[in-house]
Coordinates of C-alpha atoms and ligand atoms in Angstrom, one line a residue:
X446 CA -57.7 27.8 -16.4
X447 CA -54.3 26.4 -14.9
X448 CA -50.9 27.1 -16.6
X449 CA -47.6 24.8 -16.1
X450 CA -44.7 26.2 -17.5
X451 CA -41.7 23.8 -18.3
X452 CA -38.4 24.5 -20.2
X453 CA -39.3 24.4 -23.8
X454 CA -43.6 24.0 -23.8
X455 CA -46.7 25.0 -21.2
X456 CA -49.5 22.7 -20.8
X457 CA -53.0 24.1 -20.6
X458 CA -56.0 22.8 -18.4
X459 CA -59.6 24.2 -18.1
X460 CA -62.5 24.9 -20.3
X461 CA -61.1 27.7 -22.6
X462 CA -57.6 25.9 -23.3
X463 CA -58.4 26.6 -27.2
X464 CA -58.5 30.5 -27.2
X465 CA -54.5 30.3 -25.6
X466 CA -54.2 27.0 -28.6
X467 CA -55.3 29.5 -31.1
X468 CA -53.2 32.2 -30.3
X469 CA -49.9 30.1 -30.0
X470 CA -51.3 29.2 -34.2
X471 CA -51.5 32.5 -34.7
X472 CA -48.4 33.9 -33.2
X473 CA -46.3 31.2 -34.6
X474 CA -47.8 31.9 -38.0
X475 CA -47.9 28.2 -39.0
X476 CA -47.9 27.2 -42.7
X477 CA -50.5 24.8 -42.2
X478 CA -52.5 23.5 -39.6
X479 CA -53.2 19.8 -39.8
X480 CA -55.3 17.9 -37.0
X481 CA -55.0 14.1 -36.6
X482 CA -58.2 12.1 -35.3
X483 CA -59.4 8.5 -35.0
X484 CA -63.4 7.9 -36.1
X485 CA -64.2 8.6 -32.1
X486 CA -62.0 11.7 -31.8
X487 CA -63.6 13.0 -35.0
X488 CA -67.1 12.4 -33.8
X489 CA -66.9 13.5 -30.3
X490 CA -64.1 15.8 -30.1
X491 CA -63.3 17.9 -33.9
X492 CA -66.4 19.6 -33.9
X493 CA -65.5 21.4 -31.0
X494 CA -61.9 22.0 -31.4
X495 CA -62.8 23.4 -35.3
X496 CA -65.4 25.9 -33.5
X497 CA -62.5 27.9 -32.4
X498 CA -59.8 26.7 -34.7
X499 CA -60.2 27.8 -38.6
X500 CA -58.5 26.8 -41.7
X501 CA -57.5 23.5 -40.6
X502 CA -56.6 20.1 -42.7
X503 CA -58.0 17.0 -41.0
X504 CA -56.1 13.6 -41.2
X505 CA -58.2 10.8 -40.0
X506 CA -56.8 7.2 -39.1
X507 CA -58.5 3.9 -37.6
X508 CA -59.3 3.8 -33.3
X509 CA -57.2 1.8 -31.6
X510 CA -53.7 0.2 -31.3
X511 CA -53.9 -2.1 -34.4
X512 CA -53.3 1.0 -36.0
X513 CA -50.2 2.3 -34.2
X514 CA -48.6 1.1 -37.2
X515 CA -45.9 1.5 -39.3
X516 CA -48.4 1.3 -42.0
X517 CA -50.6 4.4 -40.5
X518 CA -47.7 6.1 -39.9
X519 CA -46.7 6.1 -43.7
X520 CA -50.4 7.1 -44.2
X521 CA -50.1 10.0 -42.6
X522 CA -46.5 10.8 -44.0
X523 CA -48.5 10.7 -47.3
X524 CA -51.5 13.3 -46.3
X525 CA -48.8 15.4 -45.3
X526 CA -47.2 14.9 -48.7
X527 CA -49.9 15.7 -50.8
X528 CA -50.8 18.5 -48.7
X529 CA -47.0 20.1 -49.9
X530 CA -46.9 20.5 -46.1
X531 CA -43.1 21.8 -45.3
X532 CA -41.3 22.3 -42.1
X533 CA -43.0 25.0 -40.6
X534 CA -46.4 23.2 -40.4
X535 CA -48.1 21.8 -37.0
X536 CA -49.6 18.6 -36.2
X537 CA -52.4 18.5 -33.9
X538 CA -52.7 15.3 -32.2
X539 CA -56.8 15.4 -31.3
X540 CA -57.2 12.0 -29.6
X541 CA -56.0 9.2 -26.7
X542 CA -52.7 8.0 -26.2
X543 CA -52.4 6.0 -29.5
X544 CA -53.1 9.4 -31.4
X545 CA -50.7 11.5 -29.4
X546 CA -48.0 8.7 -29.5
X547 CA -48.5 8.4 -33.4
X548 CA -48.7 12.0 -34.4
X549 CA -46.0 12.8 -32.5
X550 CA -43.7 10.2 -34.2
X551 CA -45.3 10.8 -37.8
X552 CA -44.6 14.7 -37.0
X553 CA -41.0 14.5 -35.6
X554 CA -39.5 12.5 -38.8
X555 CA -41.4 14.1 -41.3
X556 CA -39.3 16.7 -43.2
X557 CA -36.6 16.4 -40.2
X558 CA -39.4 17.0 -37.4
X559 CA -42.4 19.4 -37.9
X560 CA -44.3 21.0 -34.1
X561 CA -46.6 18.8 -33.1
X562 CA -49.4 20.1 -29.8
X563 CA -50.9 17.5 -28.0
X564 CA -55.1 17.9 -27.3
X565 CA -55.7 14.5 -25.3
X566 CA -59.3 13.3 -25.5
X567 CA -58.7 10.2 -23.0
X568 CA -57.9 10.5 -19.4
X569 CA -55.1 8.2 -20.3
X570 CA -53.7 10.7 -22.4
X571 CA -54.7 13.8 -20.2
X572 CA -52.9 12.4 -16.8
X573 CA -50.1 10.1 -18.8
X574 CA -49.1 10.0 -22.5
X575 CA -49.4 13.6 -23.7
X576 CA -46.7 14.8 -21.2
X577 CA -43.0 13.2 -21.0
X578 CA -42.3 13.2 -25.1
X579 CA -42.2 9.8 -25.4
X580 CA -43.4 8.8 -29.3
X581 CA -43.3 5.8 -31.1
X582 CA -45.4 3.1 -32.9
X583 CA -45.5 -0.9 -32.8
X584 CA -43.1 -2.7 -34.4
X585 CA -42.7 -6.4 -35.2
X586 CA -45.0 -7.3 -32.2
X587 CA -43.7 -5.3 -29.8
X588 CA -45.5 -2.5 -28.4
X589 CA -43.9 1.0 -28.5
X590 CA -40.3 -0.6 -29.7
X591 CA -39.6 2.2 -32.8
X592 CA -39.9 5.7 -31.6
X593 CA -37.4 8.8 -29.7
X594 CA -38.6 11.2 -26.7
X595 CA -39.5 14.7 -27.9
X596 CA -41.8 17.7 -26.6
X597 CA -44.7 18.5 -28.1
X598 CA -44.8 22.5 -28.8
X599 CA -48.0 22.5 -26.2
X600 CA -50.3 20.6 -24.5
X601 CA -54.1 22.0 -24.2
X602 CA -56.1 19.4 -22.0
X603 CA -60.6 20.4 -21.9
X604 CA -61.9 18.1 -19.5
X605 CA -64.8 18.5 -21.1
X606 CA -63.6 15.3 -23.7
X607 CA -64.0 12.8 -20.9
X608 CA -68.2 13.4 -20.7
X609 CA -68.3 11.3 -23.5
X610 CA -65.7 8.4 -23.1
X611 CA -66.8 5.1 -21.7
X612 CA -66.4 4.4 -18.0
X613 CA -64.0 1.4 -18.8
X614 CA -61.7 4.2 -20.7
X615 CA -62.0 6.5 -17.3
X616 CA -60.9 3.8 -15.3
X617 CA -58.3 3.1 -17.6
X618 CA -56.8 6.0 -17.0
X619 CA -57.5 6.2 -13.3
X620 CA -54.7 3.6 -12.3
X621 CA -52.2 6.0 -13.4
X622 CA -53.6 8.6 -11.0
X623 CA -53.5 6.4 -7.8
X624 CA -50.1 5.1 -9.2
X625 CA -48.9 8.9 -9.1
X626 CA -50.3 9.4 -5.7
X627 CA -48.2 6.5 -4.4
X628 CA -45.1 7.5 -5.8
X629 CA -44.8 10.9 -5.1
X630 CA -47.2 12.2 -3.3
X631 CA -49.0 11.3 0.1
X632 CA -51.5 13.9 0.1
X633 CA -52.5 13.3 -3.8
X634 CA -53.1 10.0 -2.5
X635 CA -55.6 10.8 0.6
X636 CA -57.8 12.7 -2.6
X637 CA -57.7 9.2 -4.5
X638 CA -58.8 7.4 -1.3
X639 CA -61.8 9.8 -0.9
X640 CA -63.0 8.7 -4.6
X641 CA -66.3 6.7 -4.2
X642 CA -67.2 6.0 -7.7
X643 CA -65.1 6.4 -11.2
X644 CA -67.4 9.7 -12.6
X645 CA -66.4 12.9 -15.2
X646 CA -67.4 14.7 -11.6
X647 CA -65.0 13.1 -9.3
X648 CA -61.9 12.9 -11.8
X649 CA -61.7 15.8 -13.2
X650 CA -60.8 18.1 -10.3
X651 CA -57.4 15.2 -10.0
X652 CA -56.1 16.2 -13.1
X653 CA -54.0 18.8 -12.2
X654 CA -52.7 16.7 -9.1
X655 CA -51.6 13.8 -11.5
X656 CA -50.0 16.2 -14.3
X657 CA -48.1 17.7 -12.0
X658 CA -46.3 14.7 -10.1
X659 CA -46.1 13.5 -14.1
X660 CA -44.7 16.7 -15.1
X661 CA -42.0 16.9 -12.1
X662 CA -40.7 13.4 -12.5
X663 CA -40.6 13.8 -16.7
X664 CA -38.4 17.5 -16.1
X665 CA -35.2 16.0 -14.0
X666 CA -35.1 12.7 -16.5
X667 CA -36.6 13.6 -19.6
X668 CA -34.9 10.5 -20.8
X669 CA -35.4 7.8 -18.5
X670 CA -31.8 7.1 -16.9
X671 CA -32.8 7.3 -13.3
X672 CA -36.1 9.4 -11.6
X673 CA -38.5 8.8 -14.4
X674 CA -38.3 5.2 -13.4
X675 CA -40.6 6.1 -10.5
X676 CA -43.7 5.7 -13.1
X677 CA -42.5 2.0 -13.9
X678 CA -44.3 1.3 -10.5
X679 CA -46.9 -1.5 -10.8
X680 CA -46.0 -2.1 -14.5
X681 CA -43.3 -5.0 -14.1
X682 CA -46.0 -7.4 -13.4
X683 CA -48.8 -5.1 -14.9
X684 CA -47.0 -5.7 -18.4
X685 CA -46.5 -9.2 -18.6
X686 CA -50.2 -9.6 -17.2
X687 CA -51.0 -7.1 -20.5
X688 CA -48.9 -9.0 -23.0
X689 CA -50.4 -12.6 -21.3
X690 CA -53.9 -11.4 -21.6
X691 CA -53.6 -10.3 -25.1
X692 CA -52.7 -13.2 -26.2
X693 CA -54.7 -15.4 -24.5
X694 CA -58.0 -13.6 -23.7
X695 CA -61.2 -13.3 -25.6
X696 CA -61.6 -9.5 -24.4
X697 CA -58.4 -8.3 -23.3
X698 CA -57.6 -6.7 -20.4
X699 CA -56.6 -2.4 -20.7
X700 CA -53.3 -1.6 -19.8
X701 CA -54.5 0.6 -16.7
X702 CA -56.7 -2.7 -15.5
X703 CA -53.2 -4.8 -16.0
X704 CA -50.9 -2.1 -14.1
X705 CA -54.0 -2.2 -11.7
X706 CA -53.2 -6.1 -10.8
X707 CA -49.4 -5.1 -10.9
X708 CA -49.9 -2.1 -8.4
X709 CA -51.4 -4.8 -5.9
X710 CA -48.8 -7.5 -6.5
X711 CA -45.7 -4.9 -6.2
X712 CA -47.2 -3.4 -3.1
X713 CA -46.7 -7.1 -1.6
X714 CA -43.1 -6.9 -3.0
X715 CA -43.0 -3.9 -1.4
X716 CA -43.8 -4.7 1.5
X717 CA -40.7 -7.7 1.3
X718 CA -38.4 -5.4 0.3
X719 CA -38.2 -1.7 0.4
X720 CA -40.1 -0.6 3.9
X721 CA -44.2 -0.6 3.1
X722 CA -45.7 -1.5 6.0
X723 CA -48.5 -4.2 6.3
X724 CA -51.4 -1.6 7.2
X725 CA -50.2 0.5 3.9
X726 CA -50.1 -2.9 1.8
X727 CA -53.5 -3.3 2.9
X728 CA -54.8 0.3 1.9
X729 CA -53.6 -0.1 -1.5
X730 CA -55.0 -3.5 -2.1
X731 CA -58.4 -2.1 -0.9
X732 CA -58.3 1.2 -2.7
X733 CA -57.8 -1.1 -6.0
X734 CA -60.2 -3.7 -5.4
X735 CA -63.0 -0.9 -4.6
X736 CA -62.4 0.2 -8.2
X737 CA -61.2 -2.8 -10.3
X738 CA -63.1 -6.2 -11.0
X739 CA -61.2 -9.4 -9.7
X740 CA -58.9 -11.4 -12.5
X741 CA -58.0 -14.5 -11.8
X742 CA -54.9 -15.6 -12.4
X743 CA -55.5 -19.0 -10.8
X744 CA -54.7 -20.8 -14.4
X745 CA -51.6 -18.7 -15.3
X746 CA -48.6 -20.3 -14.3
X747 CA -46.1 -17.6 -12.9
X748 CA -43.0 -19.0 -15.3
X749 CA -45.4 -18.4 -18.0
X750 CA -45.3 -14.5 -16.6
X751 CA -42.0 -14.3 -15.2
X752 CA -41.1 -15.0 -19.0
X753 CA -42.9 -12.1 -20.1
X754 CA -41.3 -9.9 -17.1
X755 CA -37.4 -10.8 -18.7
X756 CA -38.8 -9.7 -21.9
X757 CA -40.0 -6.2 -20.9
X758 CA -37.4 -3.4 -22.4
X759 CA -36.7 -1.9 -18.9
X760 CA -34.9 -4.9 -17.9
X761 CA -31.6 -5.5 -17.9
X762 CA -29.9 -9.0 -19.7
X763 CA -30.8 -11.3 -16.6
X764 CA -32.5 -9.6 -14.0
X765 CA -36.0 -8.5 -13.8
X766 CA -36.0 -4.9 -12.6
X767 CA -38.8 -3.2 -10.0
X768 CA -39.8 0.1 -9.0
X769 CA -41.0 -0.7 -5.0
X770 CA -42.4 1.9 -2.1
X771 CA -40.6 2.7 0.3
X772 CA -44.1 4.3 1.7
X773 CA -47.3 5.5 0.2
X774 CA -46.0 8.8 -1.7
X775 CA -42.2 7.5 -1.8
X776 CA -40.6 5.2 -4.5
X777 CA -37.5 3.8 -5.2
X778 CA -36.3 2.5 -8.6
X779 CA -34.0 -0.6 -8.9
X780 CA -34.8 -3.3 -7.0
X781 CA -34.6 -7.1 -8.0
X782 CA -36.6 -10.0 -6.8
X783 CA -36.0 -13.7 -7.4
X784 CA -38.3 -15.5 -9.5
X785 CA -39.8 -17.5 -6.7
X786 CA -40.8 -14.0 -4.6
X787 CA -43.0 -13.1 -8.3
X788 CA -44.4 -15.6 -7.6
X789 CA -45.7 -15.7 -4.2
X790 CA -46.6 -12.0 -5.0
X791 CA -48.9 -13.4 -7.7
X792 CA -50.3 -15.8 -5.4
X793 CA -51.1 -12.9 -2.6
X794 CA -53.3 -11.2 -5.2
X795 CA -55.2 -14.7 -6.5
X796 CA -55.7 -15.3 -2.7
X797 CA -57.6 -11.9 -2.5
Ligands
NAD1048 N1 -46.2 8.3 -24.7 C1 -46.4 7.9 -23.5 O1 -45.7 8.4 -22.5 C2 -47.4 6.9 -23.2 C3 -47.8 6.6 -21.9 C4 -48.8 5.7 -21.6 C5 -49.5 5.1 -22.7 N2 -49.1 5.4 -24.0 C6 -49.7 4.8 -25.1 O2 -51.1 5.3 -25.2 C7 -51.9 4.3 -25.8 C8 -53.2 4.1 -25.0 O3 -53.8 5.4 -24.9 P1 -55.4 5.4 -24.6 O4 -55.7 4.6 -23.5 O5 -55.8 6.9 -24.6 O6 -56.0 4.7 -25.9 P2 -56.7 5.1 -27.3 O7 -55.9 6.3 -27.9 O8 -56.8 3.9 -28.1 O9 -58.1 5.6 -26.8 C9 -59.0 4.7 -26.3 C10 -60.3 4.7 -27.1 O10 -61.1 5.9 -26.8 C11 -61.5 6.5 -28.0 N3 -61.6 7.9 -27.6 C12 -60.7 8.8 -27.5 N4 -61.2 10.0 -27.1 C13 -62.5 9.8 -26.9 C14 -63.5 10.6 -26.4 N5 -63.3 11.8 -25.9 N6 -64.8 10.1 -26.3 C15 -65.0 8.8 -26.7 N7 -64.1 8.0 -27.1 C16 -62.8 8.5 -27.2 C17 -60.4 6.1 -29.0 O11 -60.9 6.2 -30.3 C18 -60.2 4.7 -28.6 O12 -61.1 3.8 -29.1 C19 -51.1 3.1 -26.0 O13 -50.7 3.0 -27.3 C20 -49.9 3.3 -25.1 O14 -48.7 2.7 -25.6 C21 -48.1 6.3 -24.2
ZN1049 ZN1 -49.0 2.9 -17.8

């Protein structure tokens, strides 16, 4: 089992991460335990966690991010009501990304903020969302806009969860891993190149190399000012192909298959603007089209995009705002591009 300490929690990965879960419950003497689940986290994931875990209270909500609502969120406000829960009771969020996000924001206004731990069930949520603190549900149509950063009291990540989540869910979370090698870390990278298929048996022994660039970047700018920018890489243009695709798509693309596209497309920019060389734009885009189908964006008119781009939170009033490399395994945050450069980006990946 591997341990990462940082200021104020420890996150936990390996096999036996719930005999360490069950002592922190018993050394902090909780007053109740409460676990939240979707219907898949329930089914695939409970049983095991209640095998070591005793006297818990289960809260179970709807898959998906319909439900990251303000609506669940007051259901779960209410189970915790009519349990009498008070402020020295924990929230275990048992699920993906939507669970942890959800839980964590139901749990930090509830009575003034209860603990909340983090078990992530997706690799999304194992390599990304459980670590950082951000929280927060959907609000008026836009994705993640009510919500505050804080830690969860621990994070306990058993690979074992991923044996039963589809491949497009592995893959999912899998762009996030070969966006953390190209930030931060060279070498991290070379272990991403060497991946010949998405499998349980290929991923898993990543993990670690992706929580800790995640886990450095999140502990110098818990709050997002300057450093933590660096994981904004590829999700300028990954966004607004998300928000575009939603909208106008039958079956949606997932966010890691969007910041997928945007990876390629801000390698090009990167390539214009902050020092990539060709050979290394070249790597990336093969790396990502091994792994990822081919969208087209042929119909999509890039004003219809760019539209979406000025929209995304992490801009400022008029300018669109990019996270570049300077090199596989270096970033650099804050970098502008005219409108007409998107575009030509866009084109470079539709000529692929
Ligand atoms: N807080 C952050 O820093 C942060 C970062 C990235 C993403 N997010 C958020 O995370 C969410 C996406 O997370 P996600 O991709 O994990 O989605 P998700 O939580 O919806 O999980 C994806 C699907 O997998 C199912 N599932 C979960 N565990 C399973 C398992 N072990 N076996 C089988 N099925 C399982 C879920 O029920 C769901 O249907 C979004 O809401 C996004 O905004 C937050
Ligand atoms: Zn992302």
């Amino acid at each position: 089992m591997k341990e990462y300490n940082l200021k104020d929690y420890s996150i936990y990965l390996g096999n036996e991460v719930f005999d360490v879960l069950l002592e922190q419950l018993i050394e902090k003497s909780y007053s109740q335990v409460f676990i939240l689940v979707d219907e898949e986290s329930e089914r695939h994931c409970l049983p095991s966690l209640q095998r070591t875990l005793f006297d818990t209270k289960v809260i179970k909500i709807k898959s998906g991010e319909a439900h990251k609502n303000i609506q669940t969120t007051q259901f779960i406000w209410n189970e915790l009501i009519k349990s009498e829960a008070d402020k020295h009771a924990v929230m275990i969020n048992l699920g993906g990304g939507v669970i942890g996000d959800i839980g964590g924001f139901a749990a930090s206004t509830y009575k003034r903020g209860i603990d909340f731990i983090n078990v992530p069930t997706t690799l999304l949520a194992m390599v990304d969302s459980s670590i950082g603190g951000k929280l927060g549900i959907d609000y008026a149509d836009v994705k993640n806009s009510i919500g505050m950063i804080k830690n969860p009291a621990g994070v306990y990540i058993n690979p074992i969860f991923l044996t039963t989540l589809p491949e497009r869910e592995l893959r999912n979370g899998f762009a996030e891993m070969i966006k953390h090698g190209l930030i931060a870390d060279e070498d991290y990278w070379s272990k991403i190149l060497n991946v010949q298929r998405i499998s349980v048996e290929e991923i898993v022994p990543l993990i670690s190399g992706s929580l800790k660039i995640k886990m450095q970047i999140v502990k110098k700018d818990p709050e997002e000012k300057s450093t933590r920018k660096l994981l904004n890489y590829g999700h300028t243009i990954g966004h607004a192909i998300e928000a575009y695709s939603l909208i106008k798509d039958k079956h949606p693309l997932k966010h890691g298959e969007c910041i997928a596209i945007g990876m390629i497309c801000e390698s090009y920019l990167s390539k214009e603007f902050s020092g990539l060389s060709g050979r290394e734009l070249r790597a990336v885009t093969e790396v990502i089209s091994k792994h990822y189908q081919k969208y087209s964006l042929r119909n999509i008119l890039s004003p219809e995009l760019i539209k979406f781009m000025r929209q995304d939170k992490k801009n400022t009033l008029h300018q669109i705002n990019f996270t570049l490399l300077k090199r596989i395994g270096k970033a650099g945050i804050d970098y502008t591009c005219s409108d007409q450069q998107i575009s030509l980006a866009l084109n470079y990946y539709d000529s692929l």
